């Protein structure tokens, strides 16, 4: 390095404690520098971090800066737990730098804490490769795949479409480095919010299991509320099956604004994931205290509710656990972690009954429950992009629920049949390997007839009820 360049580097960074002149110096040059005994110039050994499976686990581990400190991923979050602290004697000093009190001694014999992530290595590697092959054959693009173990509330794998090589960060983009499963936000349009709204309405005794709804189109502030398939009267057991907008708008207008927003948050839709990973997401509707009627109706359709894919999986896990909000884990913990009870099972049982026909057979071995919809991409500034992405949430197995899968696929030119093919092929492929990872047995109801539907209400024969 020329003397002028070295002087320039020092003058530019005169406030810093140290200035790096060069990295990965040849050992021969390093030995020669040590023999010169230059005052103020030191050599430090640069550590080399080994990344297993490189791109497959890049979003889960870390990215290190120039000082060998993790700036992203699990290694940054667990830095305090995975570090050996040398022996030290903490002291308190006064303004004259005199020791006034010696605190407790820090033991230097603490062993290095071994952190075992809940991510299954075999499943992570398999899911990174196979779903993209199925999507590529159907002119689709897999965005994100997330899987949650319903019984243990542990993240089994988190796979993103765009990944990077941790060894070669030069030329990489921030879009590839960020973990899109916990940073990208979407405006979802699906049945999940409607299910939560029904349970909240039953908790306030606004409706009962045998309630009946009149569904003629009506107008709210010059906006007509209607459905594509009109029905004169619908029972409570049919509004979720048909996803009737008029019935849900009436339920939403009958409830106050704040309790429903709180119930959305209690199901984990607008709460922090607490996965000890970097997260950058906000909800734009939680700071209001009053809502006009048209916004209440839109929230009943989950228009405007901005969440992440991982929050969507947690909400479905909560409903499966009979409204017990789980604490999702990214590390392996033997002892169970207590969750949070959202609602009692009384309003949940009619909506998510055991043994109902909310299932869809995609193979001759497995029977699952599904919930699909579309999502609108949201920029970090809060502005929407005129681009919609198809996603699905599937919970299996039906006889023994143990796996929740969130799959986001972008099909710009795919038809409805193409979407079903991609989702069915991808899920069947993933279930084939997950059966051996978490020891899933074959479904006992796989040989019976099933109907293609989502989470529904019991189809019971009611003699009477409220007419809304």
Coordinates of C-alpha atoms in Angstrom, one line a residue:
X1 CA 0.0 0.0 0.0
X2 CA 1.4 3.4 -0.9
X3 CA 2.2 5.8 1.9
X4 CA -0.2 8.4 0.5
X5 CA -3.1 5.9 0.6
X6 CA -2.3 4.8 4.1
X7 CA -2.2 8.4 5.3
X8 CA -5.5 9.1 3.6
X9 CA -7.2 6.1 5.3
X10 CA -6.0 7.3 8.7
X11 CA -7.1 10.9 8.2
X12 CA -10.6 9.8 7.0
X13 CA -11.1 7.5 10.0
X14 CA -9.3 9.5 12.6
X15 CA -12.2 9.1 15.1
X16 CA -12.2 5.3 14.9
X17 CA -10.2 3.1 17.3
X18 CA -8.6 1.1 14.5
X19 CA -8.4 1.2 10.7
X20 CA -8.3 -1.9 8.5
X21 CA -5.7 -1.6 5.8
X22 CA -6.1 -5.0 4.2
X23 CA -7.9 -8.4 4.6
X24 CA -6.7 -11.9 3.9
X25 CA -3.1 -11.0 3.8
X26 CA -0.6 -13.6 2.5
X27 CA 1.0 -15.4 5.5
X28 CA 4.5 -14.6 4.1
X29 CA 3.7 -10.9 4.0
X30 CA 2.2 -11.2 7.5
X31 CA 5.4 -12.7 8.9
X32 CA 7.4 -10.0 7.3
X33 CA 5.3 -7.3 8.9
X34 CA 5.8 -8.9 12.3
X35 CA 9.5 -8.8 11.8
X36 CA 9.5 -5.1 11.1
X37 CA 8.0 -4.2 14.5
X38 CA 6.0 -1.2 13.3
X39 CA 4.5 0.7 16.1
X40 CA 0.7 1.1 15.8
X41 CA 0.4 -1.6 13.1
X42 CA -0.9 -5.0 14.3
X43 CA -1.9 -8.2 12.7
X44 CA -5.0 -10.2 13.8
X45 CA -6.0 -13.7 12.8
X46 CA -9.2 -13.6 10.7
X47 CA -11.6 -16.4 11.4
X48 CA -13.4 -18.3 8.7
X49 CA -17.0 -19.3 9.4
X50 CA -18.2 -22.5 7.9
X51 CA -21.8 -22.4 6.5
X52 CA -23.4 -25.8 6.2
X53 CA -25.4 -26.2 2.9
X54 CA -24.4 -22.6 2.0
X55 CA -27.5 -21.2 0.3
X56 CA -30.0 -23.6 2.0
X57 CA -29.2 -22.2 5.5
X58 CA -27.9 -18.8 4.6
X59 CA -31.1 -17.0 5.9
X60 CA -31.0 -18.9 9.2
X61 CA -27.4 -18.6 10.3
X62 CA -25.7 -15.2 10.0
X63 CA -23.8 -12.6 8.0
X64 CA -20.6 -11.4 9.7
X65 CA -19.2 -7.9 9.3
X66 CA -15.6 -6.8 9.1
X67 CA -15.1 -7.3 12.9
X68 CA -16.4 -10.9 12.8
X69 CA -19.6 -9.9 14.5
X70 CA -22.9 -11.4 13.3
X71 CA -25.2 -8.7 11.9
X72 CA -28.1 -10.9 10.7
X73 CA -29.7 -14.3 11.4
X74 CA -29.8 -16.6 14.4
X75 CA -26.1 -16.2 15.2
X76 CA -26.7 -12.5 16.0
X77 CA -29.8 -13.2 18.1
X78 CA -28.1 -15.9 20.2
X79 CA -24.7 -14.2 20.4
X80 CA -25.0 -13.9 24.2
X81 CA -26.0 -17.5 24.7
X82 CA -23.4 -18.9 22.3
X83 CA -20.3 -17.0 23.6
X84 CA -17.7 -17.8 26.3
X85 CA -17.1 -14.9 28.6
X86 CA -13.6 -14.7 30.0
X87 CA -13.0 -14.1 33.7
X88 CA -13.7 -10.5 34.7
X89 CA -14.2 -8.4 37.8
X90 CA -16.9 -5.8 37.1
X91 CA -16.3 -2.6 39.0
X92 CA -17.9 0.7 39.7
X93 CA -15.9 3.8 39.2
X94 CA -16.5 7.4 40.2
X95 CA -15.9 10.4 38.0
X96 CA -12.2 10.4 38.9
X97 CA -11.9 6.8 37.6
X98 CA -11.4 5.4 41.1
X99 CA -12.8 2.0 42.0
X100 CA -15.6 2.4 44.5
X101 CA -17.1 -1.1 44.5
X102 CA -16.2 -4.5 43.1
X103 CA -19.2 -6.4 41.9
X104 CA -19.7 -10.2 41.7
X105 CA -17.0 -12.1 39.9
X106 CA -17.8 -13.6 36.5
X107 CA -16.8 -17.2 36.3
X108 CA -14.5 -17.9 33.4
X109 CA -15.1 -21.7 33.4
X110 CA -18.6 -21.5 31.7
X111 CA -18.7 -23.8 28.7
X112 CA -19.8 -22.7 25.3
X113 CA -23.6 -23.0 25.0
X114 CA -24.6 -25.4 22.3
X115 CA -27.7 -24.1 20.4
X116 CA -29.7 -26.7 18.5
X117 CA -32.1 -25.1 16.1
X118 CA -35.5 -26.7 15.6
X119 CA -35.0 -26.5 11.8
X120 CA -34.7 -30.0 10.4
X121 CA -31.6 -30.1 8.1
X122 CA -32.8 -32.8 5.8
X123 CA -36.2 -31.2 5.4
X124 CA -34.7 -27.7 4.8
X125 CA -32.4 -29.1 2.1
X126 CA -35.2 -31.1 0.4
X127 CA -37.8 -28.3 0.5
X128 CA -35.2 -25.9 -0.9
X129 CA -34.9 -27.9 -4.1
X130 CA -38.0 -30.0 -4.8
X131 CA -40.8 -27.5 -4.7
X132 CA -39.0 -25.2 -7.1
X133 CA -38.8 -28.1 -9.6
X134 CA -42.6 -28.6 -9.4
X135 CA -43.3 -24.9 -9.7
X136 CA -40.9 -24.6 -12.7
X137 CA -42.7 -27.3 -14.6
X138 CA -46.0 -25.3 -14.3
X139 CA -44.5 -21.9 -15.1
X140 CA -44.8 -20.7 -11.5
X141 CA -42.4 -19.2 -8.9
X142 CA -42.2 -20.3 -5.3
X143 CA -41.8 -17.3 -3.0
X144 CA -41.7 -18.8 0.5
X145 CA -42.3 -22.1 2.2
X146 CA -42.8 -22.3 6.0
X147 CA -43.7 -25.3 8.1
X148 CA -44.7 -25.4 11.8
X149 CA -45.0 -28.5 14.0
X150 CA -48.4 -28.1 15.5
X151 CA -47.7 -30.3 18.5
X152 CA -44.4 -28.7 19.6
X153 CA -44.9 -25.2 18.0
X154 CA -41.5 -25.4 16.5
X155 CA -40.4 -24.1 13.1
X156 CA -39.4 -27.1 11.0
X157 CA -38.0 -25.2 8.0
X158 CA -38.1 -21.7 6.5
X159 CA -37.2 -21.6 2.8
X160 CA -37.0 -18.5 0.5
X161 CA -36.9 -18.4 -3.2
X162 CA -34.1 -15.8 -3.4
X163 CA -31.0 -16.9 -1.4
X164 CA -27.3 -15.9 -1.4
X165 CA -23.8 -17.3 -0.9
X166 CA -22.5 -16.1 2.5
X167 CA -18.9 -16.6 1.3
X168 CA -19.4 -14.2 -1.7
X169 CA -21.4 -11.2 -0.5
X170 CA -20.0 -8.9 -3.2
X171 CA -22.6 -8.2 -5.8
X172 CA -25.4 -9.5 -3.7
X173 CA -28.6 -7.6 -3.2
X174 CA -30.5 -6.9 0.0
X175 CA -33.6 -8.5 -1.4
X176 CA -31.7 -11.8 -1.5
X177 CA -30.0 -11.4 1.9
X178 CA -33.2 -10.6 3.9
X179 CA -35.3 -13.4 5.2
X180 CA -38.5 -12.8 3.2
X181 CA -40.5 -15.2 5.4
X182 CA -40.4 -12.7 8.3
X183 CA -39.8 -9.4 6.5
X184 CA -42.2 -9.3 3.5
X185 CA -45.7 -8.2 4.3
X186 CA -48.9 -8.8 2.4
X187 CA -52.5 -7.8 2.3
X188 CA -54.2 -11.1 2.5
X189 CA -57.6 -12.0 1.1
X190 CA -58.8 -15.4 2.5
X191 CA -61.2 -17.1 4.9
X192 CA -59.1 -16.9 8.0
X193 CA -60.2 -13.5 9.2
X194 CA -63.8 -14.5 8.6
X195 CA -63.4 -17.6 10.8
X196 CA -62.0 -15.4 13.6
X197 CA -64.9 -12.9 13.2
X198 CA -67.5 -15.7 13.6
X199 CA -65.9 -16.9 16.8
X200 CA -65.8 -13.4 18.2
X201 CA -69.4 -12.8 17.2
X202 CA -70.4 -16.1 19.0
X203 CA -68.4 -14.9 22.1
X204 CA -70.5 -11.7 22.2
X205 CA -73.7 -13.8 21.6
X206 CA -74.4 -11.8 18.5
X207 CA -75.1 -15.0 16.6
X208 CA -75.7 -18.7 17.6
X209 CA -75.1 -21.9 15.8
X210 CA -78.6 -22.0 14.5
X211 CA -78.7 -18.3 13.2
X212 CA -80.0 -17.6 9.8
X213 CA -78.9 -14.6 7.6
X214 CA -80.8 -12.7 4.9
X215 CA -78.3 -11.9 2.2
X216 CA -79.7 -9.3 -0.2
X217 CA -77.2 -6.7 -1.5
X218 CA -77.1 -3.4 0.3
X219 CA -75.2 -0.1 0.1
X220 CA -72.8 1.4 2.7
X221 CA -71.6 5.0 1.8
X222 CA -72.3 4.6 -1.9
X223 CA -70.5 1.2 -1.9
X224 CA -72.6 -1.9 -2.7
X225 CA -71.9 -5.0 -0.7
X226 CA -72.7 -8.1 -2.8
X227 CA -71.6 -11.6 -3.6
X228 CA -70.8 -13.3 -6.9
X229 CA -73.2 -16.1 -6.0
X230 CA -76.4 -14.7 -4.5
X231 CA -78.5 -16.5 -1.9
X232 CA -81.7 -15.3 -0.3
X233 CA -81.2 -17.0 3.1
X234 CA -78.1 -18.7 4.5
X235 CA -77.7 -20.7 7.7
X236 CA -74.7 -20.3 10.0
X237 CA -73.3 -23.5 8.6
X238 CA -73.3 -22.1 5.1
X239 CA -71.7 -18.7 5.3
X240 CA -68.2 -20.0 5.9
X241 CA -68.6 -22.6 3.2
X242 CA -69.7 -20.0 0.6
X243 CA -67.6 -17.2 2.1
X244 CA -70.6 -14.9 2.0
X245 CA -69.5 -11.2 2.1
X246 CA -72.9 -9.8 3.0
X247 CA -73.3 -12.1 6.1
X248 CA -69.8 -11.2 7.3
X249 CA -70.3 -7.5 6.8
X250 CA -73.4 -7.7 9.0
X251 CA -71.5 -9.5 11.7
X252 CA -68.8 -6.9 11.5
X253 CA -71.1 -4.0 11.8
X254 CA -72.8 -5.5 14.8
X255 CA -69.6 -5.7 16.7
X256 CA -67.5 -2.8 18.1
X257 CA -64.3 -1.9 16.3
X258 CA -61.6 -2.4 19.0
X259 CA -62.5 -5.9 20.3
X260 CA -62.2 -7.4 16.8
X261 CA -58.8 -5.7 16.3
X262 CA -57.7 -7.0 19.6
X263 CA -58.9 -10.5 18.7
X264 CA -56.9 -10.3 15.5
X265 CA -53.8 -9.5 17.6
X266 CA -54.5 -12.2 20.1
X267 CA -54.5 -14.8 17.3
X268 CA -51.0 -13.7 16.4
X269 CA -51.7 -11.7 13.3
X270 CA -50.2 -8.4 14.3
X271 CA -47.8 -9.6 17.1
X272 CA -44.0 -10.0 16.9
X273 CA -43.0 -13.5 16.0
X274 CA -40.2 -13.6 18.7
X275 CA -38.3 -16.1 16.6
X276 CA -35.0 -14.4 17.5
X277 CA -34.5 -13.5 13.9
X278 CA -34.5 -10.1 12.3
X279 CA -38.0 -8.8 11.7
X280 CA -39.2 -5.7 10.0
X281 CA -43.0 -5.5 9.8
X282 CA -45.7 -3.2 11.1
X283 CA -49.5 -3.3 10.9
X284 CA -51.1 -0.2 9.6
X285 CA -54.6 -0.6 11.2
X286 CA -53.7 -1.0 14.8
X287 CA -53.3 2.6 15.7
X288 CA -56.8 3.8 15.0
X289 CA -59.4 4.2 17.7
X290 CA -62.5 4.6 15.5
X291 CA -63.4 3.1 12.1
X292 CA -66.0 4.1 9.6
X293 CA -68.5 1.5 8.6
X294 CA -66.9 0.9 5.2
X295 CA -63.5 0.1 6.9
X296 CA -65.3 -2.2 9.3
X297 CA -66.7 -4.1 6.4
X298 CA -63.3 -4.2 4.6
X299 CA -61.7 -5.6 7.7
X300 CA -64.3 -8.3 7.9
X301 CA -63.0 -9.4 4.4
X302 CA -59.4 -9.0 5.7
X303 CA -58.8 -6.2 3.2
X304 CA -56.2 -3.9 4.7
X305 CA -55.0 -6.3 7.3
X306 CA -51.2 -6.5 6.6
X307 CA -49.4 -9.5 8.0
X308 CA -46.5 -11.9 7.2
X309 CA -46.5 -15.5 6.0
X310 CA -45.2 -16.7 9.4
X311 CA -48.0 -14.9 11.2
X312 CA -50.5 -16.7 8.9
X313 CA -49.1 -20.1 9.9
X314 CA -49.2 -19.2 13.6
X315 CA -52.8 -18.1 13.3
X316 CA -53.8 -21.4 11.7
X317 CA -51.9 -23.2 14.4
X318 CA -53.8 -21.2 17.1
X319 CA -57.1 -22.3 15.6
X320 CA -56.1 -25.9 15.4
X321 CA -55.1 -25.7 19.1
X322 CA -58.6 -24.5 20.0
X323 CA -57.6 -20.9 20.4
X324 CA -54.4 -21.4 22.3
X325 CA -51.8 -19.0 20.9
X326 CA -48.5 -20.9 20.6
X327 CA -45.0 -19.6 21.3
X328 CA -43.2 -20.4 18.1
X329 CA -39.7 -21.6 18.7
X330 CA -36.6 -21.6 16.4
X331 CA -34.5 -23.5 18.9
X332 CA -34.9 -27.0 20.2
X333 CA -36.3 -27.1 23.8
X334 CA -37.1 -30.3 25.6
X335 CA -39.5 -28.7 28.1
X336 CA -42.9 -27.4 26.9
X337 CA -43.4 -23.7 26.6
X338 CA -46.7 -22.3 27.9
X339 CA -48.7 -20.4 25.3
X340 CA -51.5 -17.9 25.7
X341 CA -55.2 -18.8 25.8
X342 CA -57.1 -16.6 23.4
X343 CA -60.7 -17.8 23.6
X344 CA -62.4 -20.6 25.3
X345 CA -63.4 -23.7 23.3
X346 CA -67.1 -22.8 23.5
X347 CA -67.0 -20.5 20.4
X348 CA -64.3 -22.6 18.7
X349 CA -66.0 -25.9 18.7
X350 CA -68.9 -25.0 16.4
X351 CA -66.4 -23.4 13.9
X352 CA -63.6 -26.0 14.1
X353 CA -65.4 -29.2 15.1
X354 CA -63.5 -32.5 15.5
X355 CA -64.3 -35.0 12.8
X356 CA -65.9 -32.5 10.4
X357 CA -65.6 -32.8 6.7
X358 CA -63.2 -29.9 6.3
X359 CA -60.7 -31.9 4.4
X360 CA -59.3 -32.4 0.9
X361 CA -57.6 -35.6 -0.3
X362 CA -54.6 -35.0 -2.4
X363 CA -53.1 -38.4 -2.4
X364 CA -54.1 -41.9 -1.4
X365 CA -52.2 -41.7 1.9
X366 CA -52.9 -38.3 3.3
X367 CA -56.0 -36.2 4.0
X368 CA -55.5 -32.5 4.9
X369 CA -57.3 -29.3 5.5
X370 CA -56.6 -26.3 3.3
X371 CA -57.2 -22.6 3.1
X372 CA -56.1 -20.7 0.0
X373 CA -56.3 -17.1 -1.1
X374 CA -54.5 -14.2 -2.8
X375 CA -52.2 -11.6 -1.3
X376 CA -51.2 -8.2 -2.4
X377 CA -47.5 -7.2 -2.0
X378 CA -46.9 -4.2 0.2
X379 CA -43.8 -2.0 0.0
X380 CA -41.9 -1.1 3.3
X381 CA -43.4 2.4 3.0
X382 CA -46.9 0.9 3.3
X383 CA -47.9 1.4 -0.3
X384 CA -49.4 -1.5 -2.2
X385 CA -48.0 -2.9 -5.4
X386 CA -50.4 -3.8 -8.2
X387 CA -49.3 -7.4 -8.0
X388 CA -51.1 -10.4 -6.4
X389 CA -49.6 -13.6 -5.3
X390 CA -51.3 -16.9 -4.7
X391 CA -50.8 -18.7 -1.4
X392 CA -52.2 -21.6 0.5
X393 CA -52.1 -22.8 4.1
X394 CA -52.5 -26.6 4.6
X395 CA -52.8 -28.5 7.8
X396 CA -52.2 -32.2 8.0
X397 CA -52.8 -34.9 8.8
X398 CA -56.5 -34.7 9.2
X399 CA -56.9 -37.6 11.7
X400 CA -53.8 -36.4 13.6
X401 CA -53.0 -32.8 13.0
X402 CA -49.3 -32.3 13.3
X403 CA -48.0 -30.1 10.5
X404 CA -49.0 -26.6 9.3
X405 CA -47.6 -25.5 5.9
X406 CA -47.6 -22.0 4.4
X407 CA -46.8 -22.0 0.7
X408 CA -46.6 -18.7 -1.3
X409 CA -46.5 -19.2 -5.1
X410 CA -46.5 -16.5 -7.8
X411 CA -48.4 -17.7 -10.9
X412 CA -48.6 -14.7 -13.2
X413 CA -50.1 -16.7 -16.1
X414 CA -51.4 -19.8 -14.5
X415 CA -55.0 -20.9 -14.6
X416 CA -57.0 -22.3 -11.7
X417 CA -56.1 -25.8 -12.7
X418 CA -52.4 -24.9 -12.8
X419 CA -52.6 -23.5 -9.3
X420 CA -54.3 -26.6 -7.9
X421 CA -51.7 -28.8 -9.7
X422 CA -48.7 -26.8 -8.3
X423 CA -50.1 -26.8 -4.7
X424 CA -51.1 -30.4 -4.7
X425 CA -47.8 -31.6 -6.2
X426 CA -45.7 -29.5 -3.9
X427 CA -47.5 -30.5 -0.8
X428 CA -47.5 -34.2 -1.7
X429 CA -43.8 -34.0 -2.3
X430 CA -43.1 -32.2 1.0
X431 CA -45.3 -34.6 3.0
X432 CA -43.4 -37.5 1.5
X433 CA -40.1 -36.4 3.2
X434 CA -41.8 -34.9 6.3
X435 CA -43.4 -38.3 7.1
X436 CA -39.9 -39.6 7.9
X437 CA -38.6 -36.5 9.6
X438 CA -41.2 -36.1 12.3
X439 CA -42.5 -39.7 12.1
X440 CA -45.9 -39.0 10.6
X441 CA -48.1 -42.2 10.3
X442 CA -50.5 -42.7 7.4
X443 CA -53.9 -41.1 7.7
X444 CA -56.7 -43.4 8.9
X445 CA -59.3 -41.5 6.9
X446 CA -57.4 -41.5 3.6
X447 CA -59.5 -44.3 2.1
X448 CA -62.8 -42.6 2.8
X449 CA -64.6 -40.1 0.6
X450 CA -63.9 -36.4 1.3
X451 CA -65.3 -33.1 0.1
X452 CA -63.2 -30.2 -1.2
X453 CA -63.8 -27.5 1.3
X454 CA -62.0 -25.3 3.9
X455 CA -62.6 -24.9 7.7
X456 CA -66.4 -25.0 8.0
X457 CA -69.2 -25.1 10.6
X458 CA -71.0 -28.2 11.4
X459 CA -73.8 -28.9 8.9
X460 CA -76.5 -29.6 11.4
X461 CA -80.3 -29.4 11.1
X462 CA -81.5 -26.4 13.1
X463 CA -85.2 -26.0 13.7
X464 CA -85.1 -22.3 14.6
X465 CA -82.8 -19.4 14.9
X466 CA -82.2 -15.7 14.6
X467 CA -82.9 -14.0 11.3
X468 CA -80.4 -11.2 10.6

